[in-house]
Structures are given as C-alpha cells and as structure tokens.
C-alpha cells in the first residue's frame, strides 16, 4: 500500500486535530518548548483547552501526537532504479531529518509518550514504506527481502542508533546495514 493512502480521521475531528496540530507547529517555531501551554495552543487553534485535554490528556501527549504526524511520510520514497539505491536514498534523508534538533525532539516526544499507539503508528509508517520499496523492487524483477527483514536489518538499527548513539547513525553505517540485510536475506533464500 502506498504511504499516502494511510487513513486519517475525517469530519470535525479531523478539522480540530489539524487546527490544534497547526497551532502547535506554529507556536513551536516562535516559542520555547518550556513556554508552550495548552491555553496558548487552544487560543491559536480556536478551540477550548478542555477540547485539548479531552482528546490528548496533557501537553506532552499532544506534542507527541504532533511529532508522530511529523514522522509520517508525505510521499512515496524516491525511485532510484534499485532496491539498494532506494533504501540508501530514503535512509539518508531520514537520518538527515532525524539527527536535526527538530527530528531528535520528535523522536524523544514519541518515545516519552505514554500512548503505545503512537509508537505503533511509527512502526506502521516504516512497515508501509518498506513494503512500498519491496514491491517496487519485485516489480523490477529484483530480489527483495521480506518487509520484516528490511525493518529488522535497516530500520531497527537506524532507529536504535538515533535514540541511543546518535554519533553512529551515519550514512556509512546505513550503507553497511543495507548491504548486510540484502546479502543475508539473499543467502538465506538460496539455502532454502
């Protein structure tokens, strides 16, 4: 399934969510994170603070929700003509974004959230993206590991490094994770 087909809420709920998310993004651009408040966000979004508390519970959960949406890809990844190239292009863009200050904040917000569903959405975004890359590779007649193998071999080490050892979240290491994942999966396939 292409990434952009993921379901979003509709109707009034979607309008409220978008207005509140937009207010958070705008205020984060001009206000220190420590100075951000629910009443400020509510006023800017044109809703009551109780609407925010009812839907998100507290400021930390709202910020985490905005961060998850920030991690959601808007478009399918670049098609370079090979699975290796597609993984590298996507991974380099992701590393660049997630090693930035806003990217690190987004990762931290999501990990600090008490709502496991938010982390699950991040996983589903990765799963959908890897499925897109895999299907594209298969359509070109390339060998492609399973989505699970791509997540375990490329996404998981990259995410772990971004969270716990940012200095090792490098393009060179990404290249190694991709090469190891593709060669290991190909070797296992030949053994079967």
Short mmCIF file of N, CA and C in Angstrom, two decimals:
data_model
loop_
_atom_site.label_atom_id
_atom_site.label_comp_id
_atom_site.label_asym_id
_atom_site.label_seq_id
_atom_site.Cartn_x
_atom_site.Cartn_y
_atom_site.Cartn_z
N UNK A 1 0.84 -1.17 0.00
CA UNK A 1 0.00 0.00 0.00
C UNK A 1 0.89 1.24 0.00
N UNK A 2 0.68 2.16 -0.92
CA UNK A 2 1.46 3.39 -0.90
C UNK A 2 1.24 4.14 0.40
N UNK A 3 2.25 4.83 0.83
CA UNK A 3 2.22 5.52 2.11
C UNK A 3 1.10 6.54 2.19
N UNK A 4 0.89 7.29 1.14
CA UNK A 4 -0.09 8.37 1.21
C UNK A 4 -1.52 7.88 1.34
N UNK A 5 -1.79 6.57 1.26
CA UNK A 5 -3.14 6.05 1.39
C UNK A 5 -3.53 5.73 2.82
N UNK A 6 -2.63 5.91 3.78
CA UNK A 6 -2.96 5.62 5.17
C UNK A 6 -4.15 6.47 5.61
N UNK A 7 -4.99 5.90 6.47
CA UNK A 7 -6.23 6.54 6.87
C UNK A 7 -5.98 7.63 7.91
N UNK A 8 -6.66 8.73 7.74
CA UNK A 8 -6.67 9.82 8.72
C UNK A 8 -8.11 10.06 9.13
N UNK A 9 -8.32 10.60 10.33
CA UNK A 9 -9.69 10.85 10.75
C UNK A 9 -10.36 11.89 9.86
N UNK A 10 -11.68 11.83 9.79
CA UNK A 10 -12.40 12.76 8.93
C UNK A 10 -13.34 13.65 9.70
N UNK A 11 -14.00 14.57 9.01
CA UNK A 11 -15.02 15.42 9.60
C UNK A 11 -14.49 16.42 10.61
N UNK A 12 -15.33 16.74 11.59
CA UNK A 12 -14.99 17.73 12.61
C UNK A 12 -13.74 17.31 13.37
N UNK A 13 -13.64 16.04 13.70
CA UNK A 13 -12.48 15.54 14.44
C UNK A 13 -11.18 15.85 13.69
N UNK A 14 -11.20 15.66 12.39
CA UNK A 14 -10.01 15.94 11.58
C UNK A 14 -9.70 17.43 11.56
N UNK A 15 -10.74 18.25 11.48
CA UNK A 15 -10.53 19.71 11.46
C UNK A 15 -9.94 20.19 12.78
N UNK A 16 -10.46 19.66 13.88
CA UNK A 16 -9.93 20.03 15.20
C UNK A 16 -8.48 19.57 15.32
N UNK A 17 -8.22 18.32 14.94
CA UNK A 17 -6.85 17.81 15.03
C UNK A 17 -5.90 18.66 14.20
N UNK A 18 -6.29 18.97 12.97
CA UNK A 18 -5.42 19.77 12.10
C UNK A 18 -5.20 21.16 12.66
N UNK A 19 -6.25 21.79 13.17
CA UNK A 19 -6.11 23.14 13.74
C UNK A 19 -5.18 23.13 14.96
N UNK A 20 -5.35 22.14 15.81
CA UNK A 20 -4.51 22.05 17.01
C UNK A 20 -3.07 21.71 16.63
N UNK A 21 -2.88 20.75 15.74
CA UNK A 21 -1.52 20.41 15.28
C UNK A 21 -0.84 21.62 14.64
N UNK A 22 -1.59 22.34 13.81
CA UNK A 22 -1.03 23.52 13.16
C UNK A 22 -0.64 24.57 14.20
N UNK A 23 -1.49 24.76 15.19
CA UNK A 23 -1.18 25.73 16.26
C UNK A 23 0.10 25.32 17.00
N UNK A 24 0.24 24.04 17.28
CA UNK A 24 1.46 23.57 17.95
C UNK A 24 2.68 23.84 17.09
N UNK A 25 2.60 23.49 15.81
CA UNK A 25 3.75 23.71 14.91
C UNK A 25 4.11 25.19 14.82
N UNK A 26 3.10 26.04 14.70
CA UNK A 26 3.36 27.48 14.61
C UNK A 26 3.97 28.02 15.90
N UNK A 27 3.42 27.61 17.03
CA UNK A 27 3.94 28.10 18.32
C UNK A 27 5.34 27.55 18.60
N UNK A 28 5.60 26.32 18.21
CA UNK A 28 6.95 25.76 18.41
C UNK A 28 7.99 26.55 17.61
N UNK A 29 7.57 27.15 16.52
CA UNK A 29 8.50 27.93 15.70
C UNK A 29 8.87 29.26 16.34
N UNK A 30 8.02 29.76 17.24
CA UNK A 30 8.28 31.08 17.82
C UNK A 30 8.36 31.09 19.35
N UNK A 31 8.08 29.96 19.98
CA UNK A 31 8.04 29.88 21.44
C UNK A 31 8.95 28.76 21.91
N UNK A 32 9.63 29.00 22.98
CA UNK A 32 10.44 27.96 23.59
C UNK A 32 9.53 26.80 24.02
N UNK A 33 10.03 25.61 23.91
CA UNK A 33 9.27 24.42 24.28
C UNK A 33 8.77 24.50 25.72
N UNK A 34 9.59 25.03 26.60
CA UNK A 34 9.22 25.15 28.02
C UNK A 34 8.11 26.17 28.24
N UNK A 35 7.95 27.11 27.31
CA UNK A 35 6.93 28.15 27.46
C UNK A 35 5.62 27.80 26.76
N UNK A 36 5.57 26.69 26.07
CA UNK A 36 4.38 26.26 25.35
C UNK A 36 3.32 25.80 26.35
N UNK A 37 2.08 26.28 26.19
CA UNK A 37 1.00 25.90 27.11
C UNK A 37 -0.24 25.47 26.34
N UNK A 38 -1.07 24.68 26.98
CA UNK A 38 -2.34 24.25 26.38
C UNK A 38 -3.24 25.45 26.10
N UNK A 39 -3.40 26.42 27.04
CA UNK A 39 -4.25 27.57 26.71
C UNK A 39 -3.75 28.36 25.48
N UNK A 40 -2.44 28.52 25.32
CA UNK A 40 -1.90 29.20 24.12
C UNK A 40 -2.32 28.45 22.86
N UNK A 41 -2.12 27.14 22.88
CA UNK A 41 -2.44 26.31 21.72
C UNK A 41 -3.92 26.38 21.42
N UNK A 42 -4.75 26.26 22.46
CA UNK A 42 -6.20 26.30 22.28
C UNK A 42 -6.64 27.62 21.65
N UNK A 43 -6.10 28.73 22.17
CA UNK A 43 -6.47 30.04 21.62
C UNK A 43 -6.09 30.14 20.15
N UNK A 44 -4.90 29.72 19.83
CA UNK A 44 -4.43 29.82 18.44
C UNK A 44 -5.23 28.90 17.51
N UNK A 45 -5.63 27.74 18.03
CA UNK A 45 -6.38 26.77 17.22
C UNK A 45 -7.88 27.09 17.15
N UNK A 46 -8.34 27.97 18.04
CA UNK A 46 -9.77 28.29 18.04
C UNK A 46 -10.62 27.23 18.71
N UNK A 47 -10.04 26.55 19.69
CA UNK A 47 -10.78 25.55 20.46
C UNK A 47 -10.61 25.87 21.94
N UNK A 48 -11.35 25.16 22.77
CA UNK A 48 -11.20 25.37 24.21
C UNK A 48 -10.09 24.47 24.75
N UNK A 49 -9.44 24.88 25.83
CA UNK A 49 -8.44 24.00 26.44
C UNK A 49 -9.02 22.62 26.80
N UNK A 50 -10.31 22.61 27.20
CA UNK A 50 -10.91 21.32 27.57
C UNK A 50 -10.96 20.36 26.38
N UNK A 51 -11.09 20.90 25.18
CA UNK A 51 -11.06 20.05 23.97
C UNK A 51 -9.71 19.36 23.86
N UNK A 52 -8.66 20.10 24.11
CA UNK A 52 -7.31 19.53 24.03
C UNK A 52 -7.11 18.49 25.13
N UNK A 53 -7.50 18.84 26.35
CA UNK A 53 -7.33 17.89 27.46
C UNK A 53 -8.16 16.62 27.25
N UNK A 54 -9.37 16.80 26.73
CA UNK A 54 -10.24 15.63 26.50
C UNK A 54 -9.64 14.71 25.44
N UNK A 55 -9.08 15.29 24.39
CA UNK A 55 -8.57 14.48 23.28
C UNK A 55 -7.16 13.94 23.53
N UNK A 56 -6.27 14.76 24.12
CA UNK A 56 -4.87 14.35 24.27
C UNK A 56 -4.45 14.11 25.71
N UNK A 57 -5.22 14.60 26.67
CA UNK A 57 -4.88 14.35 28.07
C UNK A 57 -3.97 15.40 28.68
N UNK A 58 -2.87 15.71 28.01
CA UNK A 58 -1.94 16.71 28.53
C UNK A 58 -1.06 17.22 27.39
N UNK A 59 -0.25 18.22 27.70
CA UNK A 59 0.59 18.85 26.70
C UNK A 59 1.61 17.86 26.11
N UNK A 60 2.21 17.04 26.95
CA UNK A 60 3.23 16.09 26.46
C UNK A 60 2.64 15.13 25.43
N UNK A 61 1.43 14.65 25.67
CA UNK A 61 0.80 13.72 24.73
C UNK A 61 0.42 14.43 23.43
N UNK A 62 0.00 15.68 23.53
CA UNK A 62 -0.31 16.46 22.32
C UNK A 62 0.95 16.66 21.49
N UNK A 63 2.03 17.06 22.13
CA UNK A 63 3.28 17.29 21.40
C UNK A 63 3.76 15.98 20.77
N UNK A 64 3.61 14.87 21.48
CA UNK A 64 3.99 13.56 20.93
C UNK A 64 3.15 13.23 19.70
N UNK A 65 1.85 13.55 19.76
CA UNK A 65 0.98 13.28 18.62
C UNK A 65 1.39 14.10 17.40
N UNK A 66 1.74 15.35 17.62
CA UNK A 66 2.22 16.20 16.53
C UNK A 66 3.52 15.63 15.96
N UNK A 67 4.37 15.14 16.84
CA UNK A 67 5.65 14.57 16.41
C UNK A 67 5.46 13.33 15.56
N UNK A 68 4.50 12.48 15.94
CA UNK A 68 4.23 11.28 15.14
C UNK A 68 3.79 11.68 13.75
N UNK A 69 2.92 12.66 13.66
CA UNK A 69 2.47 13.10 12.33
C UNK A 69 3.62 13.69 11.53
N UNK A 70 4.57 14.32 12.22
CA UNK A 70 5.74 14.87 11.53
C UNK A 70 6.57 13.74 10.91
N UNK A 71 6.55 12.58 11.55
CA UNK A 71 7.33 11.44 11.05
C UNK A 71 6.64 10.72 9.90
N UNK A 72 5.38 10.99 9.72
CA UNK A 72 4.63 10.33 8.65
C UNK A 72 5.11 10.85 7.30
N UNK A 73 5.55 9.95 6.42
CA UNK A 73 5.98 10.40 5.09
C UNK A 73 4.81 10.96 4.29
N UNK A 74 5.06 12.04 3.58
CA UNK A 74 4.02 12.64 2.75
C UNK A 74 3.92 11.96 1.38
N UNK A 75 5.05 11.49 0.88
CA UNK A 75 5.11 10.92 -0.45
C UNK A 75 5.85 9.58 -0.42
N UNK A 76 5.69 8.83 -1.50
CA UNK A 76 6.49 7.61 -1.64
C UNK A 76 7.95 8.01 -1.77
N UNK A 77 8.85 7.14 -1.33
CA UNK A 77 10.28 7.45 -1.43
C UNK A 77 10.75 7.50 -2.88
N UNK A 78 11.89 8.13 -3.08
CA UNK A 78 12.48 8.29 -4.41
C UNK A 78 12.76 6.92 -5.03
N UNK A 79 12.49 6.80 -6.31
CA UNK A 79 12.79 5.58 -7.06
C UNK A 79 14.12 5.78 -7.77
N UNK A 80 15.16 5.10 -7.29
CA UNK A 80 16.49 5.24 -7.88
C UNK A 80 16.77 4.19 -8.94
N UNK A 81 15.90 3.19 -9.03
CA UNK A 81 16.10 2.12 -10.01
C UNK A 81 16.58 0.82 -9.41
N UNK A 82 17.01 0.84 -8.13
CA UNK A 82 17.41 -0.39 -7.45
C UNK A 82 16.94 -0.34 -6.00
N UNK A 83 16.74 -1.50 -5.42
CA UNK A 83 16.36 -1.56 -4.01
C UNK A 83 17.46 -0.97 -3.14
N UNK A 84 18.70 -1.29 -3.43
CA UNK A 84 19.81 -0.74 -2.66
C UNK A 84 19.80 0.78 -2.71
N UNK A 85 19.65 1.33 -3.89
CA UNK A 85 19.61 2.78 -4.06
C UNK A 85 18.41 3.42 -3.38
N UNK A 86 17.25 2.75 -3.48
CA UNK A 86 16.04 3.28 -2.84
C UNK A 86 16.20 3.31 -1.32
N UNK A 87 16.73 2.22 -0.76
CA UNK A 87 16.95 2.17 0.69
C UNK A 87 17.96 3.23 1.13
N UNK A 88 19.02 3.39 0.36
CA UNK A 88 20.05 4.37 0.70
C UNK A 88 19.50 5.79 0.62
N UNK A 89 18.77 6.09 -0.44
CA UNK A 89 18.21 7.45 -0.60
C UNK A 89 17.23 7.76 0.52
N UNK A 90 16.33 6.82 0.80
CA UNK A 90 15.37 7.03 1.88
C UNK A 90 16.11 7.17 3.21
N UNK A 91 17.04 6.26 3.48
CA UNK A 91 17.75 6.26 4.76
C UNK A 91 18.55 7.53 4.98
N UNK A 92 19.21 8.01 3.95
CA UNK A 92 20.00 9.24 4.09
C UNK A 92 19.09 10.43 4.42
N UNK A 93 17.95 10.51 3.75
CA UNK A 93 17.01 11.59 4.03
C UNK A 93 16.48 11.48 5.46
N UNK A 94 16.14 10.27 5.86
CA UNK A 94 15.61 10.04 7.21
C UNK A 94 16.67 10.39 8.27
N UNK A 95 17.91 9.94 8.06
CA UNK A 95 18.97 10.26 9.00
C UNK A 95 19.18 11.77 9.10
N UNK A 96 19.18 12.44 7.98
CA UNK A 96 19.38 13.89 8.00
C UNK A 96 18.28 14.57 8.81
N UNK A 97 17.05 14.14 8.59
CA UNK A 97 15.94 14.75 9.30
C UNK A 97 15.97 14.41 10.79
N UNK A 98 16.23 13.15 11.11
CA UNK A 98 16.14 12.71 12.50
C UNK A 98 17.38 13.06 13.34
N UNK A 99 18.48 13.45 12.72
CA UNK A 99 19.63 13.92 13.50
C UNK A 99 19.57 15.43 13.72
N UNK A 100 18.62 16.09 13.09
CA UNK A 100 18.43 17.52 13.32
C UNK A 100 17.80 17.72 14.70
N UNK A 101 17.86 18.93 15.20
CA UNK A 101 17.26 19.22 16.51
C UNK A 101 15.76 18.93 16.51
N UNK A 102 14.99 19.39 15.50
CA UNK A 102 13.56 19.05 15.50
C UNK A 102 13.32 17.54 15.38
N UNK A 103 14.13 16.85 14.61
CA UNK A 103 13.98 15.41 14.47
C UNK A 103 14.25 14.68 15.77
N UNK A 104 15.30 15.09 16.48
CA UNK A 104 15.61 14.48 17.77
C UNK A 104 14.49 14.75 18.78
N UNK A 105 13.94 15.96 18.75
CA UNK A 105 12.81 16.27 19.65
C UNK A 105 11.62 15.38 19.33
N UNK A 106 11.36 15.21 18.04
CA UNK A 106 10.22 14.38 17.63
C UNK A 106 10.40 12.94 18.12
N UNK A 107 11.59 12.38 17.93
CA UNK A 107 11.85 11.02 18.43
C UNK A 107 11.67 10.94 19.94
N UNK A 108 12.22 11.91 20.64
CA UNK A 108 12.10 11.92 22.10
C UNK A 108 10.65 12.07 22.54
N UNK A 109 9.89 12.93 21.86
CA UNK A 109 8.47 13.11 22.20
C UNK A 109 7.71 11.80 22.06
N UNK A 110 7.94 11.11 20.95
CA UNK A 110 7.23 9.86 20.69
C UNK A 110 7.61 8.81 21.74
N UNK A 111 8.90 8.70 22.03
CA UNK A 111 9.34 7.70 23.00
C UNK A 111 8.86 8.01 24.41
N UNK A 112 8.67 9.29 24.73
CA UNK A 112 8.21 9.69 26.06
C UNK A 112 6.70 9.55 26.23
N UNK A 113 5.99 9.37 25.15
CA UNK A 113 4.53 9.27 25.21
C UNK A 113 4.11 8.01 25.95
N UNK A 114 3.09 8.16 26.77
CA UNK A 114 2.53 7.01 27.48
C UNK A 114 1.62 6.19 26.57
N UNK A 115 1.28 6.73 25.42
CA UNK A 115 0.37 6.08 24.49
C UNK A 115 1.15 5.19 23.52
N UNK A 116 1.11 3.90 23.74
CA UNK A 116 1.84 2.94 22.88
C UNK A 116 1.36 3.00 21.44
N UNK A 117 0.12 3.43 21.24
CA UNK A 117 -0.43 3.51 19.88
C UNK A 117 0.39 4.46 19.01
N UNK A 118 0.96 5.49 19.61
CA UNK A 118 1.76 6.43 18.82
C UNK A 118 3.01 5.75 18.28
N UNK A 119 3.67 4.97 19.12
CA UNK A 119 4.84 4.23 18.64
C UNK A 119 4.43 3.19 17.61
N UNK A 120 3.28 2.61 17.79
CA UNK A 120 2.75 1.64 16.83
C UNK A 120 2.53 2.31 15.47
N UNK A 121 2.04 3.54 15.47
CA UNK A 121 1.86 4.27 14.20
C UNK A 121 3.20 4.49 13.51
N UNK A 122 4.23 4.80 14.27
CA UNK A 122 5.56 4.96 13.67
C UNK A 122 6.00 3.66 13.03
N UNK A 123 5.76 2.55 13.71
CA UNK A 123 6.11 1.24 13.14
C UNK A 123 5.34 1.01 11.85
N UNK A 124 4.05 1.31 11.86
CA UNK A 124 3.22 1.10 10.66
C UNK A 124 3.69 1.97 9.50
N UNK A 125 4.15 3.19 9.79
CA UNK A 125 4.70 4.03 8.73
C UNK A 125 5.93 3.36 8.12
N UNK A 126 6.80 2.85 8.98
CA UNK A 126 8.01 2.16 8.49
C UNK A 126 7.65 0.92 7.70
N UNK A 127 6.69 0.17 8.21
CA UNK A 127 6.26 -1.06 7.54
C UNK A 127 5.69 -0.74 6.16
N UNK A 128 4.86 0.28 6.06
CA UNK A 128 4.28 0.67 4.79
C UNK A 128 5.36 1.13 3.81
N UNK A 129 6.29 1.91 4.32
CA UNK A 129 7.38 2.40 3.48
C UNK A 129 8.24 1.24 2.95
N UNK A 130 8.61 0.32 3.83
CA UNK A 130 9.42 -0.83 3.40
C UNK A 130 8.65 -1.70 2.43
N UNK A 131 7.34 -1.81 2.61
CA UNK A 131 6.52 -2.57 1.68
C UNK A 131 6.53 -1.91 0.30
N UNK A 132 6.43 -0.59 0.28
CA UNK A 132 6.48 0.14 -0.99
C UNK A 132 7.80 -0.12 -1.71
N UNK A 133 8.91 -0.03 -0.99
CA UNK A 133 10.23 -0.27 -1.59
C UNK A 133 10.36 -1.72 -2.07
N UNK A 134 9.88 -2.64 -1.26
CA UNK A 134 9.96 -4.06 -1.62
C UNK A 134 9.13 -4.37 -2.87
N UNK A 135 7.89 -3.90 -2.90
CA UNK A 135 7.03 -4.14 -4.05
C UNK A 135 7.61 -3.52 -5.32
N UNK A 136 8.18 -2.35 -5.18
CA UNK A 136 8.82 -1.68 -6.32
C UNK A 136 9.97 -2.54 -6.85
N UNK A 137 10.78 -3.07 -5.94
CA UNK A 137 11.91 -3.90 -6.34
C UNK A 137 11.43 -5.17 -7.03
N UNK A 138 10.43 -5.82 -6.47
CA UNK A 138 9.90 -7.05 -7.07
C UNK A 138 9.34 -6.77 -8.47
N UNK A 139 8.68 -5.63 -8.63
CA UNK A 139 8.13 -5.27 -9.94
C UNK A 139 9.23 -5.07 -10.98
N UNK A 140 10.43 -4.68 -10.52
CA UNK A 140 11.58 -4.51 -11.43
C UNK A 140 12.29 -5.84 -11.68
N UNK A 141 11.85 -6.90 -11.00
CA UNK A 141 12.49 -8.20 -11.15
C UNK A 141 13.68 -8.40 -10.23
N UNK A 142 13.83 -7.54 -9.24
CA UNK A 142 14.93 -7.67 -8.28
C UNK A 142 14.56 -8.63 -7.16
N UNK A 143 15.57 -9.19 -6.54
CA UNK A 143 15.38 -9.91 -5.29
C UNK A 143 15.07 -8.88 -4.22
N UNK A 144 14.13 -9.19 -3.34
CA UNK A 144 13.82 -8.28 -2.23
C UNK A 144 13.50 -9.09 -0.99
N UNK A 145 14.17 -8.79 0.13
CA UNK A 145 13.85 -9.47 1.39
C UNK A 145 12.43 -9.14 1.82
N UNK A 146 11.95 -9.86 2.80
CA UNK A 146 10.61 -9.57 3.33
C UNK A 146 10.61 -8.21 4.01
N UNK A 147 9.43 -7.66 4.22
CA UNK A 147 9.29 -6.39 4.93
C UNK A 147 9.89 -6.51 6.32
N UNK A 148 9.63 -7.63 6.97
CA UNK A 148 10.17 -7.86 8.32
C UNK A 148 11.70 -7.83 8.31
N UNK A 149 12.31 -8.46 7.32
CA UNK A 149 13.78 -8.45 7.23
C UNK A 149 14.31 -7.05 6.99
N UNK A 150 13.62 -6.26 6.17
CA UNK A 150 14.04 -4.88 5.92
C UNK A 150 13.93 -4.03 7.19
N UNK A 151 12.86 -4.23 7.93
CA UNK A 151 12.70 -3.47 9.18
C UNK A 151 13.77 -3.88 10.18
N UNK A 152 13.95 -5.20 10.36
CA UNK A 152 14.94 -5.68 11.33
C UNK A 152 16.37 -5.30 10.94
N UNK A 153 16.65 -5.31 9.64
CA UNK A 153 18.03 -5.09 9.20
C UNK A 153 18.41 -3.65 8.93
N UNK A 154 17.43 -2.81 8.58
CA UNK A 154 17.74 -1.42 8.21
C UNK A 154 17.09 -0.43 9.17
N UNK A 155 15.78 -0.52 9.34
CA UNK A 155 15.06 0.46 10.15
C UNK A 155 15.43 0.32 11.63
N UNK A 156 15.46 -0.91 12.14
CA UNK A 156 15.72 -1.10 13.57
C UNK A 156 17.10 -0.60 14.01
N UNK A 157 18.18 -0.95 13.32
CA UNK A 157 19.47 -0.42 13.79
C UNK A 157 19.56 1.09 13.64
N UNK A 158 18.95 1.63 12.61
CA UNK A 158 18.98 3.08 12.42
C UNK A 158 18.23 3.77 13.56
N UNK A 159 17.06 3.26 13.90
CA UNK A 159 16.27 3.85 14.97
C UNK A 159 16.99 3.73 16.31
N UNK A 160 17.54 2.55 16.58
CA UNK A 160 18.27 2.34 17.82
C UNK A 160 19.42 3.34 17.94
N UNK A 161 20.18 3.48 16.88
CA UNK A 161 21.31 4.41 16.90
C UNK A 161 20.84 5.85 17.06
N UNK A 162 19.77 6.23 16.40
CA UNK A 162 19.25 7.59 16.54
C UNK A 162 18.82 7.88 17.98
N UNK A 163 18.28 6.88 18.65
CA UNK A 163 17.82 7.08 20.01
C UNK A 163 18.95 7.01 21.05
N UNK A 164 19.92 6.12 20.85
CA UNK A 164 20.88 5.84 21.91
C UNK A 164 22.34 6.15 21.59
N UNK A 165 22.67 6.29 20.33
CA UNK A 165 24.06 6.56 19.95
C UNK A 165 24.07 7.33 18.64
N UNK A 166 23.59 8.56 18.71
CA UNK A 166 23.38 9.37 17.50
C UNK A 166 24.64 9.50 16.65
N UNK A 167 25.80 9.51 17.29
CA UNK A 167 27.06 9.65 16.53
C UNK A 167 27.28 8.50 15.55
N UNK A 168 26.70 7.33 15.85
CA UNK A 168 26.88 6.18 14.95
C UNK A 168 25.74 6.05 13.94
N UNK A 169 24.79 6.97 13.97
CA UNK A 169 23.72 6.99 12.96
C UNK A 169 24.25 7.73 11.74
N UNK A 170 25.12 7.03 10.97
CA UNK A 170 25.82 7.65 9.85
C UNK A 170 25.42 7.01 8.53
N UNK A 171 25.71 7.72 7.46
CA UNK A 171 25.46 7.23 6.11
C UNK A 171 26.30 5.97 5.84
N UNK A 172 27.54 5.94 6.32
CA UNK A 172 28.38 4.76 6.14
C UNK A 172 27.79 3.54 6.84
N UNK A 173 27.33 3.72 8.07
CA UNK A 173 26.71 2.61 8.77
C UNK A 173 25.42 2.18 8.09
N UNK A 174 24.65 3.14 7.60
CA UNK A 174 23.44 2.83 6.85
C UNK A 174 23.77 1.94 5.66
N UNK A 175 24.80 2.32 4.92
CA UNK A 175 25.23 1.54 3.75
C UNK A 175 25.55 0.09 4.18
N UNK A 176 26.22 -0.06 5.31
CA UNK A 176 26.55 -1.38 5.83
C UNK A 176 25.31 -2.17 6.23
N UNK A 177 24.36 -1.52 6.91
CA UNK A 177 23.13 -2.21 7.31
C UNK A 177 22.36 -2.70 6.09
N UNK A 178 22.30 -1.87 5.06
CA UNK A 178 21.59 -2.26 3.83
C UNK A 178 22.30 -3.44 3.17
N UNK A 179 23.61 -3.34 3.00
CA UNK A 179 24.37 -4.41 2.35
C UNK A 179 24.23 -5.72 3.12
N UNK A 180 24.35 -5.65 4.43
CA UNK A 180 24.25 -6.87 5.25
C UNK A 180 22.84 -7.48 5.15
N UNK A 181 21.83 -6.64 5.22
CA UNK A 181 20.45 -7.12 5.15
C UNK A 181 20.16 -7.79 3.81
N UNK A 182 20.57 -7.15 2.73
CA UNK A 182 20.29 -7.72 1.41
C UNK A 182 21.09 -8.99 1.16
N UNK A 183 22.36 -9.00 1.55
CA UNK A 183 23.17 -10.21 1.31
C UNK A 183 22.73 -11.36 2.22
N UNK A 184 22.41 -11.08 3.47
CA UNK A 184 21.96 -12.14 4.39
C UNK A 184 20.65 -12.75 3.92
N UNK A 185 19.71 -11.89 3.51
CA UNK A 185 18.42 -12.40 3.05
C UNK A 185 18.57 -13.20 1.77
N UNK A 186 19.44 -12.73 0.87
CA UNK A 186 19.68 -13.44 -0.38
C UNK A 186 20.33 -14.81 -0.11
N UNK A 187 21.29 -14.84 0.81
CA UNK A 187 21.95 -16.09 1.19
C UNK A 187 20.93 -17.07 1.78
N UNK A 188 20.08 -16.59 2.68
CA UNK A 188 19.05 -17.46 3.29
C UNK A 188 18.11 -18.00 2.25
N UNK A 189 17.76 -17.17 1.27
CA UNK A 189 16.84 -17.61 0.22
C UNK A 189 17.48 -18.74 -0.59
N UNK A 190 18.77 -18.62 -0.89
CA UNK A 190 19.46 -19.67 -1.67
C UNK A 190 19.57 -20.95 -0.87
N UNK A 191 19.65 -20.84 0.45
CA UNK A 191 19.78 -22.03 1.29
C UNK A 191 18.45 -22.82 1.36
N UNK A 192 17.34 -22.11 1.19
CA UNK A 192 16.02 -22.76 1.31
C UNK A 192 15.65 -23.58 0.12
#
